Short mmCIF file of C-alpha atoms in Angstrom, two decimals:
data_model
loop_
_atom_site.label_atom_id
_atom_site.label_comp_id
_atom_site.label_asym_id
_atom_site.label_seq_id
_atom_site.Cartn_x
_atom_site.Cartn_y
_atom_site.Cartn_z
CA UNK A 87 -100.68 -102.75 -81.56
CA UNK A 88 -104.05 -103.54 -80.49
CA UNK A 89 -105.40 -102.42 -83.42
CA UNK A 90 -103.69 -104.72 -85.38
CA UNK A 91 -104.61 -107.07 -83.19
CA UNK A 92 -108.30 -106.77 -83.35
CA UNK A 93 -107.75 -106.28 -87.23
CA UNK A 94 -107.10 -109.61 -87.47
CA UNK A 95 -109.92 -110.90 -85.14
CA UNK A 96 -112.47 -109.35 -87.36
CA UNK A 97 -115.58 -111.54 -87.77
CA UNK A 98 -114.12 -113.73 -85.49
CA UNK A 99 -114.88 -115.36 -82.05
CA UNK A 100 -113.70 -112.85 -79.60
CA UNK A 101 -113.86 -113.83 -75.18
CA UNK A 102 -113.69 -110.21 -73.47
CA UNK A 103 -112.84 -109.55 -69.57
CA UNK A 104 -113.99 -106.81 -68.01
CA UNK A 105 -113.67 -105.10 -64.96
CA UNK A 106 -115.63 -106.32 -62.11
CA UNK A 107 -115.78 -109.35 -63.22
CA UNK A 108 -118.30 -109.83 -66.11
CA UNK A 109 -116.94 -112.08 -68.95
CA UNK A 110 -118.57 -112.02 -72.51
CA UNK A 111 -118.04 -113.88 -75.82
CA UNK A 112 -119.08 -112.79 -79.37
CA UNK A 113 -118.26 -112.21 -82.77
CA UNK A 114 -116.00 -108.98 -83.30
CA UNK A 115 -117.83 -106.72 -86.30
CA UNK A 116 -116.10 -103.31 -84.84
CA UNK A 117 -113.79 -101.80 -82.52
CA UNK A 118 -111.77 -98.37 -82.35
CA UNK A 119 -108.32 -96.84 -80.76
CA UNK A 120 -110.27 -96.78 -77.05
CA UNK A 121 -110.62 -100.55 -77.75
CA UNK A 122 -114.87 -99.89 -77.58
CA UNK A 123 -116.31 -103.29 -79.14
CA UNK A 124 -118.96 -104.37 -81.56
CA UNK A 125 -119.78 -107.84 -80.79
CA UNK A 126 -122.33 -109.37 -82.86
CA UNK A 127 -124.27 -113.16 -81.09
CA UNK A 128 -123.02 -112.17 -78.01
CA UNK A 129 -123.60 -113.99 -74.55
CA UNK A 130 -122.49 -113.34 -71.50
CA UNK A 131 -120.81 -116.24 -69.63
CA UNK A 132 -121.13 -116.98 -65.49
CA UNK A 133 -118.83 -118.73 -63.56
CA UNK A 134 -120.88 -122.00 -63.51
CA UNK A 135 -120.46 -121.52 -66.97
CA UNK A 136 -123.96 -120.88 -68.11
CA UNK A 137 -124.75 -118.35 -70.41
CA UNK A 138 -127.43 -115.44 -71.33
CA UNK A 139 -127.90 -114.08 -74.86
CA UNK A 140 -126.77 -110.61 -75.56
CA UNK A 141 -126.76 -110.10 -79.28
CA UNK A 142 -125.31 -107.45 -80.77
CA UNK A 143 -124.11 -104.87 -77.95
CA UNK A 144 -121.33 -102.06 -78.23
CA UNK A 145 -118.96 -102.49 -75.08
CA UNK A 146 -117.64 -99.31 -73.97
CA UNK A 147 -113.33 -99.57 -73.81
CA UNK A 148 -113.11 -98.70 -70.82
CA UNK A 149 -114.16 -101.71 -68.84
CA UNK A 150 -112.22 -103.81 -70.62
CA UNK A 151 -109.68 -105.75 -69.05
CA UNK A 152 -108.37 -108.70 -71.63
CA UNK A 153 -109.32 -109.43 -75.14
CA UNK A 154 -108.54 -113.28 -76.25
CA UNK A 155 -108.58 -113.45 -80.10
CA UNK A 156 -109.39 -116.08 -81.93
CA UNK A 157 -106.24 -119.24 -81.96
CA UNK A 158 -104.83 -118.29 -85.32
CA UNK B 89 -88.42 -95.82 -70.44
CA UNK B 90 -90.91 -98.48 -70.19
CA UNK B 91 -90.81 -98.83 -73.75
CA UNK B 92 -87.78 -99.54 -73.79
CA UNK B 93 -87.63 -102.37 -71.20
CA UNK B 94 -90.59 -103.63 -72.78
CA UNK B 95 -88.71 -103.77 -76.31
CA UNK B 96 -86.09 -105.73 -74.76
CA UNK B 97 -88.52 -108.66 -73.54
CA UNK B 98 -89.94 -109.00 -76.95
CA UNK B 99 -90.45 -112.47 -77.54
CA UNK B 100 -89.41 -113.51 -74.07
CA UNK B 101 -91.77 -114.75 -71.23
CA UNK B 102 -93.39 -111.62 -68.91
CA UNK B 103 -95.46 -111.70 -65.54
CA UNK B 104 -97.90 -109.68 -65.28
CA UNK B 105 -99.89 -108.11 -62.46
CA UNK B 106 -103.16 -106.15 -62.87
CA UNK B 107 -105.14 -104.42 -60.77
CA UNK B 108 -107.68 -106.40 -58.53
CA UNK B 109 -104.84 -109.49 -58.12
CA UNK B 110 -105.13 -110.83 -60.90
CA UNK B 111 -101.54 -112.57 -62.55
CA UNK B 112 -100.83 -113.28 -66.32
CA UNK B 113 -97.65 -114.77 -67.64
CA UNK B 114 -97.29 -115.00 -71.28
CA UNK B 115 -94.80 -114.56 -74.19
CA UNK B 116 -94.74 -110.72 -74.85
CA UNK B 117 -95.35 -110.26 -79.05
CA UNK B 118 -96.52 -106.25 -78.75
CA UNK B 119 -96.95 -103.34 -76.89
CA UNK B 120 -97.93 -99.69 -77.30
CA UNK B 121 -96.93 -96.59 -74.96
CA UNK B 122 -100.60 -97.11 -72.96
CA UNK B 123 -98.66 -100.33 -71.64
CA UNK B 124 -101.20 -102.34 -73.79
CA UNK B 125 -99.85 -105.13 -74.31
CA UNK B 126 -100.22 -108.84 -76.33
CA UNK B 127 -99.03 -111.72 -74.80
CA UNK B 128 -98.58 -115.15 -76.75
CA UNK B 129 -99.36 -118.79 -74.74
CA UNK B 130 -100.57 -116.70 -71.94
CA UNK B 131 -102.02 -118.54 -68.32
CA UNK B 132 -103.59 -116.87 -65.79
CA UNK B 133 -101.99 -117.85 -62.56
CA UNK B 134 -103.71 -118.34 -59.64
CA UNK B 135 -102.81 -117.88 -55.93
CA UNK B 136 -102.55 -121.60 -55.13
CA UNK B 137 -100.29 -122.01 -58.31
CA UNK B 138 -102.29 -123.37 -60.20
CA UNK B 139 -102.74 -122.06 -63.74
CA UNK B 140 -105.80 -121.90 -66.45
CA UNK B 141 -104.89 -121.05 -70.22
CA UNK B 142 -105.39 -118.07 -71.90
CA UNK B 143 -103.78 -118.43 -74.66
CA UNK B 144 -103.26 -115.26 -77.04
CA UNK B 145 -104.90 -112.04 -75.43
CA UNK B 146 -104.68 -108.06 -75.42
CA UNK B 147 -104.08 -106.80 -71.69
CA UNK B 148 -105.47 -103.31 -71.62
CA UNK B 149 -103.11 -100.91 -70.36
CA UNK B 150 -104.79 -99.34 -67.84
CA UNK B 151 -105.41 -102.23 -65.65
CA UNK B 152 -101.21 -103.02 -65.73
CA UNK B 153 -99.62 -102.72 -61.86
CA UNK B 154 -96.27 -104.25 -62.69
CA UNK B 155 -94.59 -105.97 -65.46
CA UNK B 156 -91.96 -107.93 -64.41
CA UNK B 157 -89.31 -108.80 -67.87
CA UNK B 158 -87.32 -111.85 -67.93
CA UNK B 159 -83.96 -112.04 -65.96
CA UNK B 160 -81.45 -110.27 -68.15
CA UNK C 279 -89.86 -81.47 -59.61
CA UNK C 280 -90.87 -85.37 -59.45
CA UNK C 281 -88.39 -85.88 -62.35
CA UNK C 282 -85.38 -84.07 -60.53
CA UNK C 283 -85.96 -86.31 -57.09
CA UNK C 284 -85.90 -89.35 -59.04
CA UNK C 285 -82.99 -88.02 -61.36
CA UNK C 286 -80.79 -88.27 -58.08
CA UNK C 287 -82.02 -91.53 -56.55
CA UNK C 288 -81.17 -92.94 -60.02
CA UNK C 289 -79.29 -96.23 -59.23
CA UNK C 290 -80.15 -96.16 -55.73
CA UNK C 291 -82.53 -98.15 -53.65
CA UNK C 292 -86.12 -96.42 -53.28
CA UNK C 293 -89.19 -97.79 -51.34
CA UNK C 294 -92.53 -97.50 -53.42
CA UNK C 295 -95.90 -97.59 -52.03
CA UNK C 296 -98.93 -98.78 -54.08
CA UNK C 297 -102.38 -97.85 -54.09
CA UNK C 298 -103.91 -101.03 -52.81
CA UNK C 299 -101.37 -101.23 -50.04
CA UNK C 300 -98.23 -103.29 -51.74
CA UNK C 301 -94.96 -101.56 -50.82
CA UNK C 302 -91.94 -102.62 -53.31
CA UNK C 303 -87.89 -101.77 -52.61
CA UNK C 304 -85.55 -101.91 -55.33
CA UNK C 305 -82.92 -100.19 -57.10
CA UNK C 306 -83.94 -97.31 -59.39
CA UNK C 307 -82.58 -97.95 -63.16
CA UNK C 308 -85.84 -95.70 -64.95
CA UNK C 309 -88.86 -93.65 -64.98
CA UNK C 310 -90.69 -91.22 -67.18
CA UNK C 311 -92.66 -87.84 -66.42
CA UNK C 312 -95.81 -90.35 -65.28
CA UNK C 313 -93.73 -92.35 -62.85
CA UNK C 314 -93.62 -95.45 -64.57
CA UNK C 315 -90.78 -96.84 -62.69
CA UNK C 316 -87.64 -99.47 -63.29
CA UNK C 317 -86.68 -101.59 -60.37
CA UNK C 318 -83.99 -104.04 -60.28
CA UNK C 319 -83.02 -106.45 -57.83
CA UNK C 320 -86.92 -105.48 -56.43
CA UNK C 321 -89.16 -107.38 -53.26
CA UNK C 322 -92.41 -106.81 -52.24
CA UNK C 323 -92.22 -106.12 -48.60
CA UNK C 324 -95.53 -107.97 -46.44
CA UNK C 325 -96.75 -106.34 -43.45
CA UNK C 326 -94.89 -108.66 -41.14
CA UNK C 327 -91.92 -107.63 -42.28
CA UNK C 328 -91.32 -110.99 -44.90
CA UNK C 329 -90.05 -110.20 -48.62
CA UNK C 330 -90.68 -111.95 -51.95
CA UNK C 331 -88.25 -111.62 -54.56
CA UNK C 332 -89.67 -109.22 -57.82
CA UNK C 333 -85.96 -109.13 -59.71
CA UNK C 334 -86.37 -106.46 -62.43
CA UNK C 335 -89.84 -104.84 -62.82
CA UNK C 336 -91.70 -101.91 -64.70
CA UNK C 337 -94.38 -100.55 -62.31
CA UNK C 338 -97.08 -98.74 -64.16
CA UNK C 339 -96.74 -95.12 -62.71
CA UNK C 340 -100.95 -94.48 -61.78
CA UNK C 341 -100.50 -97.32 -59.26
CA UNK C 342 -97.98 -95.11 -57.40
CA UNK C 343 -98.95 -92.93 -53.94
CA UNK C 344 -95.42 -92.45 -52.68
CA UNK C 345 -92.09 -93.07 -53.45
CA UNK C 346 -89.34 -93.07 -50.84
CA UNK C 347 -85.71 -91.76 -52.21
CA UNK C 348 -82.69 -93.01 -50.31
CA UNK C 349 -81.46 -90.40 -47.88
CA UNK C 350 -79.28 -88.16 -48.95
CA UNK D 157 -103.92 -71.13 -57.28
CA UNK D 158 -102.92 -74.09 -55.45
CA UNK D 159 -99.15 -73.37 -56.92
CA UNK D 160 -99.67 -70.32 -54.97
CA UNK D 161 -100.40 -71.65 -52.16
CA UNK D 162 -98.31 -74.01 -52.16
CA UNK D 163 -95.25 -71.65 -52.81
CA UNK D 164 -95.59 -69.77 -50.16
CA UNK D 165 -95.87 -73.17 -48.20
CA UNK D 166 -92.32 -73.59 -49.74
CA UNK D 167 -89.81 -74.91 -46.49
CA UNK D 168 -92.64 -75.25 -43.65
CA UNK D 169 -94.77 -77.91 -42.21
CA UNK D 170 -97.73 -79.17 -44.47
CA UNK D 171 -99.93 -81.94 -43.08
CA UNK D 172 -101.43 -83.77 -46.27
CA UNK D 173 -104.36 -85.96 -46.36
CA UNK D 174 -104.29 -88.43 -48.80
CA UNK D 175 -107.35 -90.52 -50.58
CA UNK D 176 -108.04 -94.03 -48.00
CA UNK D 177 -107.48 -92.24 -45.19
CA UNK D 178 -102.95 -91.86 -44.80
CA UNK D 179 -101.73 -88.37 -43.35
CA UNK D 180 -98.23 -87.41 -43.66
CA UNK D 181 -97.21 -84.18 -42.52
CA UNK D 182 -93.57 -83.30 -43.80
CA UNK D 183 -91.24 -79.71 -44.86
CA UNK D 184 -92.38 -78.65 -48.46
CA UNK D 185 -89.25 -78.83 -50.56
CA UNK D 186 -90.83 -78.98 -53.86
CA UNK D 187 -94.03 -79.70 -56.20
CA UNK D 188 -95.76 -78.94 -59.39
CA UNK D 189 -99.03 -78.25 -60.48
CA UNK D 190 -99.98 -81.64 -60.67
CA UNK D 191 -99.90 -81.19 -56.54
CA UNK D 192 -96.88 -84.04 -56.80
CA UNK D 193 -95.38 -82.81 -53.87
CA UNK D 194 -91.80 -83.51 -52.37
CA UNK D 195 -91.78 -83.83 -48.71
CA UNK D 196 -88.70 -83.87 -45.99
CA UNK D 197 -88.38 -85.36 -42.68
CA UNK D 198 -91.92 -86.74 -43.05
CA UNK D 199 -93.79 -88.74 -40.89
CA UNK D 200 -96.92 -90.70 -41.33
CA UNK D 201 -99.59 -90.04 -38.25
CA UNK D 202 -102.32 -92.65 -37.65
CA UNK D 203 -105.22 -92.56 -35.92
CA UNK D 204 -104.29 -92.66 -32.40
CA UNK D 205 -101.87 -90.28 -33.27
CA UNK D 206 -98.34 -92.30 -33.33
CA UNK D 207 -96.11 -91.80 -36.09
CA UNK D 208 -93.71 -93.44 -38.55
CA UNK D 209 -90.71 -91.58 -40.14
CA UNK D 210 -90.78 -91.53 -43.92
CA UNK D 211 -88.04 -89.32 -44.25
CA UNK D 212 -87.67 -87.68 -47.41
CA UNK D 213 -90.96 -89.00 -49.79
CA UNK D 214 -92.45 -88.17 -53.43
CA UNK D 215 -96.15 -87.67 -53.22
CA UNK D 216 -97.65 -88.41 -56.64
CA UNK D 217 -100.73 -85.52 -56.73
CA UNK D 218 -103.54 -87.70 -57.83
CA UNK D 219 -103.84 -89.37 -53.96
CA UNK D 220 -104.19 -86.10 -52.39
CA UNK D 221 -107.28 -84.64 -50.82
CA UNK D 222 -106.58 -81.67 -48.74
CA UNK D 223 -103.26 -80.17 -48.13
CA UNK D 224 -102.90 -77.64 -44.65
CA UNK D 225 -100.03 -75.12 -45.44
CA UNK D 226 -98.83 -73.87 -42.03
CA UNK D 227 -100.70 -70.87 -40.14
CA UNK D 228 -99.81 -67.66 -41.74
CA UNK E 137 -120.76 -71.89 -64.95
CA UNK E 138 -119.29 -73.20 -62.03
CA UNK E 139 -116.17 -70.34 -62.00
CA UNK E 140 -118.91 -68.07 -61.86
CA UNK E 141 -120.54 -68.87 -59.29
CA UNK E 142 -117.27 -69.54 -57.04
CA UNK E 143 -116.72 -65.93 -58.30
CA UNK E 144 -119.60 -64.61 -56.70
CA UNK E 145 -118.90 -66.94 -53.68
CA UNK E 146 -115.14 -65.50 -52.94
CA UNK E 147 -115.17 -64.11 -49.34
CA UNK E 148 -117.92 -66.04 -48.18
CA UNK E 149 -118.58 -69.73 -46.19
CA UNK E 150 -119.09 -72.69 -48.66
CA UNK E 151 -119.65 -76.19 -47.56
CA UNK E 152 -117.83 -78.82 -49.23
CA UNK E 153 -119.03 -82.30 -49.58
CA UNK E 154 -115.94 -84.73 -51.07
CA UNK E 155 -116.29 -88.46 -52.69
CA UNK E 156 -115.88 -90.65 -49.48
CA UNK E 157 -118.55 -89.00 -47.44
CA UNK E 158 -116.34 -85.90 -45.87
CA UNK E 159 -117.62 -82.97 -45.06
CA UNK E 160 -116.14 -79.21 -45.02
CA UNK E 161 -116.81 -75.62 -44.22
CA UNK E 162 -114.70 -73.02 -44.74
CA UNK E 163 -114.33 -69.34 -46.59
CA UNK E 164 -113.28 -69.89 -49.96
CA UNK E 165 -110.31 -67.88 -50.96
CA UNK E 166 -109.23 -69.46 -54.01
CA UNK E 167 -110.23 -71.77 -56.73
CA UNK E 168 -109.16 -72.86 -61.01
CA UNK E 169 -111.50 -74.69 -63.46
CA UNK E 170 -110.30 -77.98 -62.23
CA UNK E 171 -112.51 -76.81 -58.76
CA UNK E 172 -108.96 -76.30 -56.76
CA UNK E 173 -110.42 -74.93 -53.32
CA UNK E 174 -108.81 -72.97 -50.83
CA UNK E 175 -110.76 -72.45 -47.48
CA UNK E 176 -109.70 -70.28 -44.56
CA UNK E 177 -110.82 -70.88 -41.17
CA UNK E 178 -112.43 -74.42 -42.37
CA UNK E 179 -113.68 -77.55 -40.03
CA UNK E 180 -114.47 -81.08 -40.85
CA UNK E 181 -118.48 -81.24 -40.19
CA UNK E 182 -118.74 -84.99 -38.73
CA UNK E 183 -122.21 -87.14 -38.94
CA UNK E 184 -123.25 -86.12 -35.40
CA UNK E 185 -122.40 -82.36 -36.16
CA UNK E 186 -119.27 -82.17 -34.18
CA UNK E 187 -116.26 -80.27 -36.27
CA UNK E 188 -113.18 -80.68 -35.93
CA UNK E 189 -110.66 -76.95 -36.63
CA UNK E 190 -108.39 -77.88 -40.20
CA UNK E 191 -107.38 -74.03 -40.57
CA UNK E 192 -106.13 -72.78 -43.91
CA UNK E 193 -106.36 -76.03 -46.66
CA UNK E 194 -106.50 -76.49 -50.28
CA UNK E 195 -108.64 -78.98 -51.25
CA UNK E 196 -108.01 -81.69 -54.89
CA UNK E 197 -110.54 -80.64 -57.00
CA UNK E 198 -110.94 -83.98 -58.44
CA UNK E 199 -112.41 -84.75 -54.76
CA UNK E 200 -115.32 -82.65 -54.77
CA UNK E 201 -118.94 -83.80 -55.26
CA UNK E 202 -120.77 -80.86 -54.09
CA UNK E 203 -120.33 -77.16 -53.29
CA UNK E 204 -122.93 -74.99 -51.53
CA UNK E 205 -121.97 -71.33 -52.32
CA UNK E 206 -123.73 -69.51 -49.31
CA UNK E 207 -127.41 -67.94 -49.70
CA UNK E 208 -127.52 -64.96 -52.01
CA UNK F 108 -117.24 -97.22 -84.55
CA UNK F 109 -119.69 -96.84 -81.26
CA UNK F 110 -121.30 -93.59 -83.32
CA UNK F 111 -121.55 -95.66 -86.46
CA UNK F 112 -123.54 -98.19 -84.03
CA UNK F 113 -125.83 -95.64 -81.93
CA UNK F 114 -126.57 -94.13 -85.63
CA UNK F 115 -128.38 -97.24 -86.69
CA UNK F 116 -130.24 -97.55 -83.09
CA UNK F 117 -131.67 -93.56 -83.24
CA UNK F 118 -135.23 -93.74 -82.16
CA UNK F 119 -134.80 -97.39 -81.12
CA UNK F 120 -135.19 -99.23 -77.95
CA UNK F 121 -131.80 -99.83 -76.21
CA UNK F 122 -130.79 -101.86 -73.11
CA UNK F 123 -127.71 -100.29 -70.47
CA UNK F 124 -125.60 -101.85 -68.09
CA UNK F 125 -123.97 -98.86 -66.42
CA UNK F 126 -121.11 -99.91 -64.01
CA UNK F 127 -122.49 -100.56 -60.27
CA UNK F 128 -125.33 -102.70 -61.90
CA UNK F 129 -127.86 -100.43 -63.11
CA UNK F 130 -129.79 -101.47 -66.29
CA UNK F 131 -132.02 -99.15 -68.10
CA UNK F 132 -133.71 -99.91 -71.55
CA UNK F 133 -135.07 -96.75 -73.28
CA UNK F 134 -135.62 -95.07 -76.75
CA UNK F 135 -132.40 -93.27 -78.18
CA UNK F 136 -132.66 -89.89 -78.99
CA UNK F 137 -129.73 -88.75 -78.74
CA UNK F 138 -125.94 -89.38 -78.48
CA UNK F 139 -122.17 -88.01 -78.81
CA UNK F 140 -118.63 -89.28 -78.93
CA UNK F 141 -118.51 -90.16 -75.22
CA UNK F 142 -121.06 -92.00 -75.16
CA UNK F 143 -123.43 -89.80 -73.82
CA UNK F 144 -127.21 -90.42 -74.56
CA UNK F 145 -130.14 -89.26 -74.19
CA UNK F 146 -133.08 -92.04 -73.47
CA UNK F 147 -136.64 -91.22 -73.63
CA UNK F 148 -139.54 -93.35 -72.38
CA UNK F 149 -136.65 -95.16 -70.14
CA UNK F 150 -137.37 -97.50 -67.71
CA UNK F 151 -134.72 -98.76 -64.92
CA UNK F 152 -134.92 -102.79 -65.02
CA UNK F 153 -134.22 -104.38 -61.66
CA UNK F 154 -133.31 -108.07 -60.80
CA UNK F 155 -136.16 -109.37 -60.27
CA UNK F 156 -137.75 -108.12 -63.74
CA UNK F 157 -139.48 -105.29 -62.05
CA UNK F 158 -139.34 -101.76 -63.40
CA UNK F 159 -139.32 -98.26 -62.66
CA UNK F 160 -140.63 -95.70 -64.43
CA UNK F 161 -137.19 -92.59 -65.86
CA UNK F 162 -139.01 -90.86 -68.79
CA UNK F 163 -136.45 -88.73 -70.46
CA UNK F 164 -132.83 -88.98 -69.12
CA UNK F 165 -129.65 -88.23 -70.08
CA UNK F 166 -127.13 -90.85 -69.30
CA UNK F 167 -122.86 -89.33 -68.60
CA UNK F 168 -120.81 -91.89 -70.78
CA UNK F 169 -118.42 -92.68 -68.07
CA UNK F 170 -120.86 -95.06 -66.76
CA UNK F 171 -122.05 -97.23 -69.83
CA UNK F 172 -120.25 -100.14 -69.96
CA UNK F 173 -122.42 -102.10 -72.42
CA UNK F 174 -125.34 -100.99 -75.12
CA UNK F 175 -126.85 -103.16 -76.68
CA UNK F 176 -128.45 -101.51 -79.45
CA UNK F 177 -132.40 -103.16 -81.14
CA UNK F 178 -132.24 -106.36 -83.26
CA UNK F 179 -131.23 -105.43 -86.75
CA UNK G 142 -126.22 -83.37 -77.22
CA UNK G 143 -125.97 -83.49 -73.51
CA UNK G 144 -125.88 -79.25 -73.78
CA UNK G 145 -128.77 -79.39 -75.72
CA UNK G 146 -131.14 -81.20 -73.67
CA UNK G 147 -129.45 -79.11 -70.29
CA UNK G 148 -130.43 -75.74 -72.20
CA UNK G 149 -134.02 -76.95 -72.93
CA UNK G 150 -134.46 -77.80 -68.74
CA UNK G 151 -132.64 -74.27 -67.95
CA UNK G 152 -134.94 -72.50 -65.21
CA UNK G 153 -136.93 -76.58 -64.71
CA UNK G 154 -136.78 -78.88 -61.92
CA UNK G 155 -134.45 -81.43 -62.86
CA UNK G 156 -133.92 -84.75 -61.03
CA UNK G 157 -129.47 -85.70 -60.64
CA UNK G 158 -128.57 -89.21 -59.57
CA UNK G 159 -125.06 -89.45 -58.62
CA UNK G 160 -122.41 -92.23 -58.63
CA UNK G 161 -122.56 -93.96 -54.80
CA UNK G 162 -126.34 -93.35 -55.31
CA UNK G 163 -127.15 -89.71 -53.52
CA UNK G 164 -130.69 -88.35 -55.53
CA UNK G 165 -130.33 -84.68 -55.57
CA UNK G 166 -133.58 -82.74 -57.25
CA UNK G 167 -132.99 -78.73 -57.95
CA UNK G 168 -134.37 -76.17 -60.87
CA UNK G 169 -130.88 -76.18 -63.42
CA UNK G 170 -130.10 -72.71 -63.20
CA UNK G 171 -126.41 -73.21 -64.93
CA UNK G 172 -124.12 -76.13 -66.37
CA UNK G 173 -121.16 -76.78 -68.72
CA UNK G 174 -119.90 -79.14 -71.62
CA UNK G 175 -118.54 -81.16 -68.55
CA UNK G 176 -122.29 -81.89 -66.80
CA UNK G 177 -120.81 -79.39 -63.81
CA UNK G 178 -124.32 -78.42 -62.57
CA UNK G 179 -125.56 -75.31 -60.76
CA UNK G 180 -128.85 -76.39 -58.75
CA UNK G 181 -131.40 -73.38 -57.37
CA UNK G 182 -133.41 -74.75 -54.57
CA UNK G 183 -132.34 -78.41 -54.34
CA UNK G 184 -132.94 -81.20 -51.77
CA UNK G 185 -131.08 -84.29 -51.48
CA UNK G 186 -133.95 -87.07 -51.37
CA UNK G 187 -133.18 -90.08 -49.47
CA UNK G 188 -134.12 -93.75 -49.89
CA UNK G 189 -137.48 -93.53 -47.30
CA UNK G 190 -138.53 -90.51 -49.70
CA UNK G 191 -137.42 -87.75 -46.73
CA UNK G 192 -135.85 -84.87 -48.27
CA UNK G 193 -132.95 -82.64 -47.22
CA UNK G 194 -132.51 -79.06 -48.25
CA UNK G 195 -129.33 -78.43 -50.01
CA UNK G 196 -130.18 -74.71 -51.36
CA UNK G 197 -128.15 -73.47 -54.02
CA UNK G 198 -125.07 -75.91 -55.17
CA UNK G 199 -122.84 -76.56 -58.19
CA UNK G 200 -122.58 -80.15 -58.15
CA UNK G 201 -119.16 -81.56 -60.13
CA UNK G 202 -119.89 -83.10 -63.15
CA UNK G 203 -117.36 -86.33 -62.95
CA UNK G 204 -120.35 -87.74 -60.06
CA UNK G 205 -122.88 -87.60 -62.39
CA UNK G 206 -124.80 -90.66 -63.39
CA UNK G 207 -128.21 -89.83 -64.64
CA UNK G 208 -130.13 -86.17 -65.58
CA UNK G 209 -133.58 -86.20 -65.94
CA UNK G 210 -135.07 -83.16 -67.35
CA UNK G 211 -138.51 -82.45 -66.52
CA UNK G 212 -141.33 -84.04 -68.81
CA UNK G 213 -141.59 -82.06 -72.07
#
């Protein structure tokens, strides 16, 4: 199901939430079954809204909480 | 079991709560057995009631407390 | 031996504690070998003693420390 | 080797400590090797040692720390 | 490697040191690859090196940090 | 995916956020499926920019949460 | 990858941080695909740089954060 999910939101805009709090946005160029992420002109977003580039990173599945696809 | 329920709120509106507090109500489109789980015109809903959109978004199972299906 | 204790509260009203602290009643209409639980007709008990309706709910069976059985 | 144990615990007084700190002391009437336990006529014992009756309780092995089986 | 050396440590005092910050001594009687520990005649060490008597106990292994097999 | 990822990055300088806070930025030399790697000439980077000196470490997987690997 | 490097320190000091921060420093005279550790000799070194000798310990592998071997 996720899978599919992500599938679709290849080379797309992807916002990820993970645990503890940390909230990132980027493109999605890679993901597996443990829902580890390739993000590609990533940033990471504060609560005041700023942001601080990232680039590419890999984000380990494990800390993830939600994934928001792209709106279709 | 939970598979089950879950297959019988396809397409119907879920709350979810996750570990940490946090609440998500959305329209439930998928699920796998890890209790991942995709929910359609999602909000997060916050303790004062109010609510901030989410839209479409992959819940990773792991961080699921209780799923609560529409009334039958 | 978790399976056969909840095999004969099946349809019965069991008290479930949380990790976190959250203590739930309801009436037992599922589980599987990880105690994932169905509750119908389930509140969430508060410390003073006050209830909040949960109707029908899957809890996700890692959140669970203990569950109470009716008495025999 | 805790199934050992805990079978020849089988029908006497176990005091369990569980992780955050609850102890419940009950009559072992069951468990498996995932240290799930089944517990009758428990009691919960706080600090300054009152109790509350549990009765009869499913312990889900994952919260447990230590388990006392009764003097030999 | 670590069966071993609980191998060579059967008989014989072993302090315990558990996630949380609790301490244990006791003569270790038991033990499986998951690190499973039965103690005989084991205390709780406390911060200001006062024990407290916890007898016969089996201990998670999933709670364990550190064991100190006694000098060879 | 994530060994696709730490392929390209081998004897390149990466940046980890482990979970608790901790950020280290080394040279890969080494990785496997769970994400454990081996860093050489690492560095731990605190808040305030400052660093501290790691040489070669190895790094358990269970504690990444994001890598970002060198600028392609 | 991770048994590689641990066979290349086997019989050298080594230097363990574990999660919740204790610094444990010990020659690696054991270990296993799971990063359980046996430590000859070790010391727990605090925050002030004091030191505290833990002797000989296996140290479970699920608290470990960091390993460095000792320069090559």
């Amino acid at each position: 199901m996720a899978v599919k999910v992500l599938d679709e939101s290849f080379g797309k805009v992807v916002l990820i939430k993970l645990k503890g709090g940390k909230v990132i946005r980027g493109v999605l160029h890679g993901f597996d079954q443990h829902m580890n992420l390739l993000l590609e002109n990533s940033v990471e977003i504060f609560d005041d809204g700023k942001t601080s580039d990232l680039g590419s990173i890999v984000v380990r599945g494990d800390n993830v909480v939600i994934i928001s696809p792209p709106p279709a």
